[in-house]
Amino acid sequence: MADTSRQGKVTVVGAGFYGSTTALRLAEYDIVETVVLTDIVEGKPEGIALDMNQSRPIEGFETKVVGVGGGSYEGTEGSDVVVITAGLPRKPGMSRMDLIETNAKIVRQVAENIASTSPDAVIIVVSNPLDEMTALAQLATGFPKNRVMGQAGMLDTARFTNNVAEELGVPVSSVRTLTLGSHGDTMVPVPSRCTVDGKPLSDVMAADRIEHLVDRTRNGGAEVVALLKTGSAYYAPSAAAARMAKAVLEDSGEVMPVCAWVDGEYGINGVYLGVEAEIGRQGVRKVVEGDLSESELAGLRDAAEAVRAKQADVADL
């Protein structure tokens, strides 16, 4: 008898550390029939997929991983969700913006391929610079804006939460934090929405320490890059992307911080920006406006303007 509990297909574009780790996390959730991993390198995704499939008896999942090399999109047709990780990672000393021209060409080509093979997919972009590449993917696919989103806030919020938990020596489960804005220099951590065991963060930590952790969060990716010396973070980022894909596949309605199209919320119009959004089968169901302090709202509006200028540039890349 056929098992109908697993349905649908997810494609992960790019079989680097980020892409392959995302594919494995999605496979281990055991909620879809197939995870397809594609890459321009011949043999690499096929080898990774074979290796992952051989872990199924040990880990006890049935989702099948399929590898497709040589830049082909055969086998990806009709994907429900596509995660774009393709592009170059940062090297020490590089900003996310340093990658813009190279990665724009790659993301545009990927997006055009997805549009023709999986016209009903929800796209999750993780290529840097994140906010700009999300805008570019939407332009290149021509998809409705709600079906294209970027992974940023989930990761930045996780980093902020971990930083607070480590500083205070408390379980990460007792800490709630939030970051909005862009994935980069204009990230807007939201201390007014941060709690530890339900108490406001400002009640349990000095203002200068909060500011220090905000700064560390903003530079979280660079900190990892500097330590690794080759490549960039992928364990936490892949966890964030996989969790977003899961919310889409399960039509969960979960509210999470993502890079979404903002049109009127917070008095901000017509830009992809890190905000909280309700995620479901069609991608972003709606942007959720939370209470922000005046300085946090000002920071979010500043981030919107900084990102807007750069997103206008990518249309021509």
Coordinates of C-alpha atoms in Angstrom, one line a residue:
M1 CA 0.0 0.0 0.0
A2 CA 1.4 3.4 -1.0
D3 CA 2.4 5.7 1.9
T4 CA 0.6 9.0 1.3
S5 CA 1.8 10.8 4.5
R6 CA 4.7 12.3 2.6
Q7 CA 3.7 14.6 -0.2
G8 CA 5.3 17.1 -2.4
K9 CA 8.8 18.0 -3.6
V10 CA 11.4 20.5 -2.5
T11 CA 14.3 21.6 -4.7
V12 CA 17.5 23.0 -3.2
V13 CA 19.6 24.8 -5.7
G14 CA 23.3 24.7 -4.9
A15 CA 25.0 21.7 -3.3
G16 CA 27.6 23.5 -1.3
F17 CA 27.7 23.2 2.5
Y18 CA 24.6 25.4 2.9
G19 CA 22.5 23.7 0.2
S20 CA 23.5 20.1 1.2
T21 CA 22.8 20.8 4.9
T22 CA 19.4 22.3 4.1
A23 CA 18.6 19.3 1.9
L24 CA 19.5 16.9 4.7
R25 CA 17.4 18.8 7.3
L26 CA 14.4 18.8 5.0
A27 CA 14.8 15.1 4.3
E28 CA 15.1 14.2 8.0
Y29 CA 11.9 16.1 8.7
D30 CA 10.3 13.2 6.7
I31 CA 7.4 15.3 5.5
V32 CA 7.9 15.3 1.7
E33 CA 8.3 12.6 -0.9
T34 CA 11.4 14.0 -2.6
V35 CA 14.1 16.5 -2.0
V36 CA 16.0 17.4 -5.1
L37 CA 19.6 18.8 -4.8
T38 CA 20.9 20.5 -8.0
D39 CA 24.3 22.0 -8.8
I40 CA 26.3 23.0 -11.8
V41 CA 29.0 20.5 -10.8
E42 CA 28.5 17.1 -12.4
G43 CA 28.4 14.3 -9.9
K44 CA 28.6 16.3 -6.7
P45 CA 24.8 16.5 -5.9
E46 CA 24.4 12.8 -7.1
G47 CA 27.1 11.7 -4.7
I48 CA 25.7 13.7 -1.8
A49 CA 22.2 12.4 -2.5
L50 CA 23.4 8.8 -2.5
D51 CA 25.2 9.3 0.8
M52 CA 22.1 10.9 2.4
N53 CA 19.8 8.2 1.2
Q54 CA 22.1 5.6 2.8
S55 CA 21.6 7.3 6.1
R56 CA 17.8 6.7 5.9
P57 CA 17.8 3.3 7.6
I58 CA 19.9 4.7 10.5
E59 CA 17.9 7.9 11.0
G60 CA 14.6 6.4 10.1
F61 CA 13.3 8.7 7.4
E62 CA 11.8 7.8 4.0
T63 CA 12.1 11.0 2.1
K64 CA 14.2 10.3 -1.0
V65 CA 17.0 12.7 -1.9
V66 CA 17.7 13.1 -5.7
G67 CA 20.9 14.7 -7.0
V68 CA 21.0 16.5 -10.3
G69 CA 24.4 17.8 -11.6
G70 CA 25.6 19.7 -14.6
G71 CA 23.3 22.6 -14.1
S72 CA 20.3 20.6 -15.2
Y73 CA 16.8 21.2 -13.7
E74 CA 15.5 17.8 -14.9
G75 CA 13.6 16.2 -12.0
T76 CA 12.9 19.5 -10.3
E77 CA 9.7 20.0 -12.2
G78 CA 6.6 20.9 -10.2
S79 CA 8.5 21.6 -7.0
D80 CA 6.3 23.0 -4.2
V81 CA 9.2 24.9 -2.6
V82 CA 12.6 25.9 -4.1
V83 CA 15.4 27.1 -1.8
I84 CA 18.1 29.1 -3.7
T85 CA 21.5 28.8 -2.1
A86 CA 23.5 29.2 -5.3
G87 CA 26.2 31.8 -5.4
L88 CA 29.6 32.5 -3.9
P89 CA 30.0 32.6 -0.1
R90 CA 31.9 35.4 1.6
K91 CA 35.6 35.3 2.3
P92 CA 37.2 37.1 5.3
G93 CA 37.1 40.8 5.0
M94 CA 34.2 40.7 2.4
S95 CA 30.9 42.3 3.0
R96 CA 27.7 40.8 1.7
M97 CA 27.4 43.6 -0.8
D98 CA 30.8 42.6 -2.3
L99 CA 29.0 39.6 -3.8
I100 CA 26.3 41.5 -5.5
E101 CA 27.3 41.5 -9.2
T102 CA 28.6 37.9 -9.3
N103 CA 25.7 36.5 -7.4
A104 CA 23.1 38.5 -9.2
K105 CA 24.0 36.8 -12.5
I106 CA 23.7 33.4 -10.8
V107 CA 20.5 34.1 -9.0
R108 CA 18.8 35.6 -12.1
Q109 CA 19.7 32.5 -14.2
V110 CA 18.4 30.1 -11.4
A111 CA 15.2 32.1 -11.0
E112 CA 14.5 32.0 -14.7
N113 CA 14.9 28.2 -14.7
I114 CA 12.7 27.8 -11.7
A115 CA 10.0 29.9 -13.3
S116 CA 9.8 27.6 -16.3
T117 CA 10.1 24.3 -14.5
S118 CA 8.2 25.0 -11.2
P119 CA 5.8 27.9 -12.0
D120 CA 3.7 27.4 -8.8
A121 CA 6.6 27.1 -6.4
V122 CA 7.3 29.2 -3.3
I123 CA 10.8 30.5 -3.5
I124 CA 13.1 30.9 -0.4
V125 CA 16.2 32.9 -1.2
V126 CA 19.3 32.6 0.9
S127 CA 22.0 33.9 -1.5
N128 CA 23.8 37.1 -0.4
P129 CA 23.3 40.0 -0.4
L130 CA 20.0 38.6 0.8
D131 CA 17.5 41.5 0.5
E132 CA 18.7 42.4 -3.0
M133 CA 18.8 38.8 -4.2
T134 CA 15.3 38.3 -3.0
A135 CA 14.1 41.3 -4.9
L136 CA 16.0 40.1 -8.0
A137 CA 14.5 36.6 -7.8
Q138 CA 11.0 38.0 -7.7
L139 CA 11.7 40.2 -10.8
A140 CA 13.4 37.4 -12.7
T141 CA 10.6 34.9 -12.0
G142 CA 7.7 37.3 -12.3
F143 CA 6.1 35.4 -9.5
P144 CA 3.6 37.1 -7.2
K145 CA 5.6 38.8 -4.4
N146 CA 4.0 36.7 -1.7
R147 CA 5.6 33.6 -3.2
V148 CA 9.2 34.9 -3.1
M149 CA 10.8 35.5 0.3
G150 CA 14.2 35.6 1.8
Q151 CA 15.8 33.9 4.8
A152 CA 17.4 36.5 7.2
G153 CA 15.4 37.3 10.3
M154 CA 15.1 33.6 11.3
L155 CA 18.9 33.3 11.4
D156 CA 19.6 36.7 12.9
T157 CA 17.0 36.2 15.6
A158 CA 18.5 32.8 16.4
R159 CA 22.0 34.3 16.7
F160 CA 20.6 37.1 19.0
T161 CA 18.8 34.5 21.1
N162 CA 21.9 32.4 21.4
N163 CA 24.1 35.4 22.3
V164 CA 21.7 36.4 25.1
A165 CA 21.4 32.8 26.4
E166 CA 25.2 32.4 26.5
E167 CA 25.8 35.8 28.2
L168 CA 23.2 35.1 30.9
G169 CA 24.0 31.3 31.2
V170 CA 20.3 30.4 30.7
P171 CA 18.7 27.8 28.4
V172 CA 18.1 29.1 24.8
S173 CA 14.5 28.0 25.3
S174 CA 13.9 30.6 27.9
V175 CA 15.0 33.5 25.7
R176 CA 12.8 35.2 23.1
T177 CA 14.4 37.8 20.7
L178 CA 13.5 39.4 17.4
T179 CA 15.5 41.1 14.6
L180 CA 14.0 43.0 11.7
G181 CA 15.3 45.2 8.9
S182 CA 18.0 44.1 6.5
H183 CA 20.3 41.1 6.7
G184 CA 23.4 43.2 7.2
D185 CA 24.5 46.6 8.4
T186 CA 20.9 48.0 8.8
M187 CA 19.7 45.0 10.8
V188 CA 17.3 46.1 13.5
P189 CA 17.3 44.0 16.6
V190 CA 14.2 44.7 18.7
P191 CA 15.1 44.8 22.4
S192 CA 11.6 45.9 23.3
R193 CA 10.3 42.5 22.1
C194 CA 13.0 40.5 23.8
T195 CA 12.4 38.5 27.0
V196 CA 14.1 36.1 29.3
D197 CA 11.8 33.8 31.2
G198 CA 9.0 36.2 30.3
K199 CA 10.9 39.2 31.8
P200 CA 11.9 42.1 29.6
L201 CA 15.5 41.8 28.5
S202 CA 16.2 45.3 29.9
D203 CA 15.3 44.1 33.4
V204 CA 17.9 41.3 33.4
M205 CA 20.8 42.8 31.4
A206 CA 22.5 46.2 31.4
A207 CA 21.9 48.5 28.4
D208 CA 25.6 48.4 27.4
R209 CA 25.6 44.6 27.3
I210 CA 22.5 44.5 25.2
E211 CA 24.1 46.9 22.8
H212 CA 27.2 44.7 22.7
L213 CA 25.1 41.7 21.9
V214 CA 23.1 43.6 19.3
D215 CA 26.4 44.5 17.6
R216 CA 27.7 40.9 17.8
T217 CA 24.4 39.7 16.2
R218 CA 24.7 42.3 13.4
N219 CA 28.2 40.9 12.7
G220 CA 27.3 37.3 13.4
G221 CA 28.1 36.0 9.9
A222 CA 31.4 37.9 9.7
E223 CA 32.4 36.4 13.0
V224 CA 31.9 32.9 11.7
V225 CA 33.7 33.7 8.3
A226 CA 36.7 35.1 10.2
L227 CA 37.0 32.0 12.3
L228 CA 36.5 29.5 9.4
K229 CA 38.8 31.5 7.0
T230 CA 37.3 29.5 4.1
G231 CA 33.5 29.6 3.5
S232 CA 30.8 30.9 5.7
A233 CA 28.1 29.8 8.2
Y234 CA 25.7 27.0 7.2
Y235 CA 24.5 25.0 10.2
A236 CA 22.3 27.8 11.6
P237 CA 21.4 29.3 8.2
S238 CA 20.3 25.9 6.9
A239 CA 18.2 25.3 10.0
A240 CA 16.4 28.7 9.3
A241 CA 15.8 28.0 5.6
A242 CA 14.5 24.4 6.3
R243 CA 12.1 25.7 9.0
M244 CA 10.7 28.3 6.6
A245 CA 10.2 25.6 3.9
K246 CA 8.5 23.3 6.5
A247 CA 6.0 26.1 7.4
V248 CA 5.1 26.5 3.7
L249 CA 4.8 22.7 3.1
E250 CA 2.6 22.2 6.2
D251 CA 0.6 25.4 5.6
S252 CA 1.2 26.1 9.3
G253 CA 0.5 29.8 9.5
E254 CA 3.5 30.2 11.8
V255 CA 4.7 33.7 12.3
M256 CA 8.4 34.1 11.7
P257 CA 10.8 36.9 10.8
V258 CA 11.6 36.7 7.1
C259 CA 12.5 39.0 4.2
A260 CA 9.1 39.8 2.7
W261 CA 7.5 42.3 0.4
V262 CA 6.3 45.3 2.6
D263 CA 3.6 47.5 1.1
G264 CA 2.0 49.8 3.6
E265 CA 3.0 48.1 6.9
Y266 CA 4.9 50.2 9.4
G267 CA 4.3 53.1 6.9
I268 CA 6.8 51.5 4.5
N269 CA 6.0 50.9 0.9
G270 CA 7.2 48.8 -2.0
V271 CA 10.4 47.1 -0.7
Y272 CA 11.6 43.6 0.4
L273 CA 12.5 43.9 4.1
G274 CA 13.0 41.8 7.2
V275 CA 9.6 41.7 9.0
E276 CA 7.5 39.2 10.8
A277 CA 5.1 37.3 8.5
E278 CA 2.6 34.5 8.6
I279 CA 3.9 31.7 6.4
G280 CA 1.7 29.2 4.6
R281 CA 1.2 27.2 1.4
Q282 CA 1.3 30.4 -0.8
G283 CA 4.3 31.8 0.9
V284 CA 3.7 35.0 2.9
R285 CA 0.0 35.1 3.9
K286 CA 0.5 38.5 5.5
V287 CA 3.0 40.8 7.1
V288 CA 2.4 40.9 10.9
E289 CA 2.9 44.4 12.4
G290 CA 4.2 44.2 16.0
D291 CA 4.6 47.0 18.5
L292 CA 7.9 48.8 18.1
S293 CA 9.5 51.6 20.1
E294 CA 10.0 54.9 18.3
S295 CA 13.7 54.2 17.8
E296 CA 13.1 50.7 16.5
L297 CA 10.5 51.9 14.0
A298 CA 12.9 54.7 12.9
G299 CA 15.6 52.0 12.4
L300 CA 13.3 49.9 10.4
R301 CA 12.3 52.8 8.1
D302 CA 16.0 53.7 7.7
A303 CA 16.7 50.0 6.8
A304 CA 13.9 50.2 4.2
E305 CA 15.4 53.2 2.5
A306 CA 18.9 51.7 2.5
V307 CA 17.7 48.5 1.0
R308 CA 15.3 50.2 -1.5
A309 CA 18.2 52.0 -3.2
K310 CA 20.2 48.8 -3.6
Q311 CA 17.1 46.8 -4.7
A312 CA 16.6 49.4 -7.5
D313 CA 20.1 48.7 -8.7
V314 CA 19.7 44.9 -9.0
A315 CA 17.0 45.2 -11.6
D316 CA 19.7 46.0 -14.1
L317 CA 22.2 43.3 -13.0

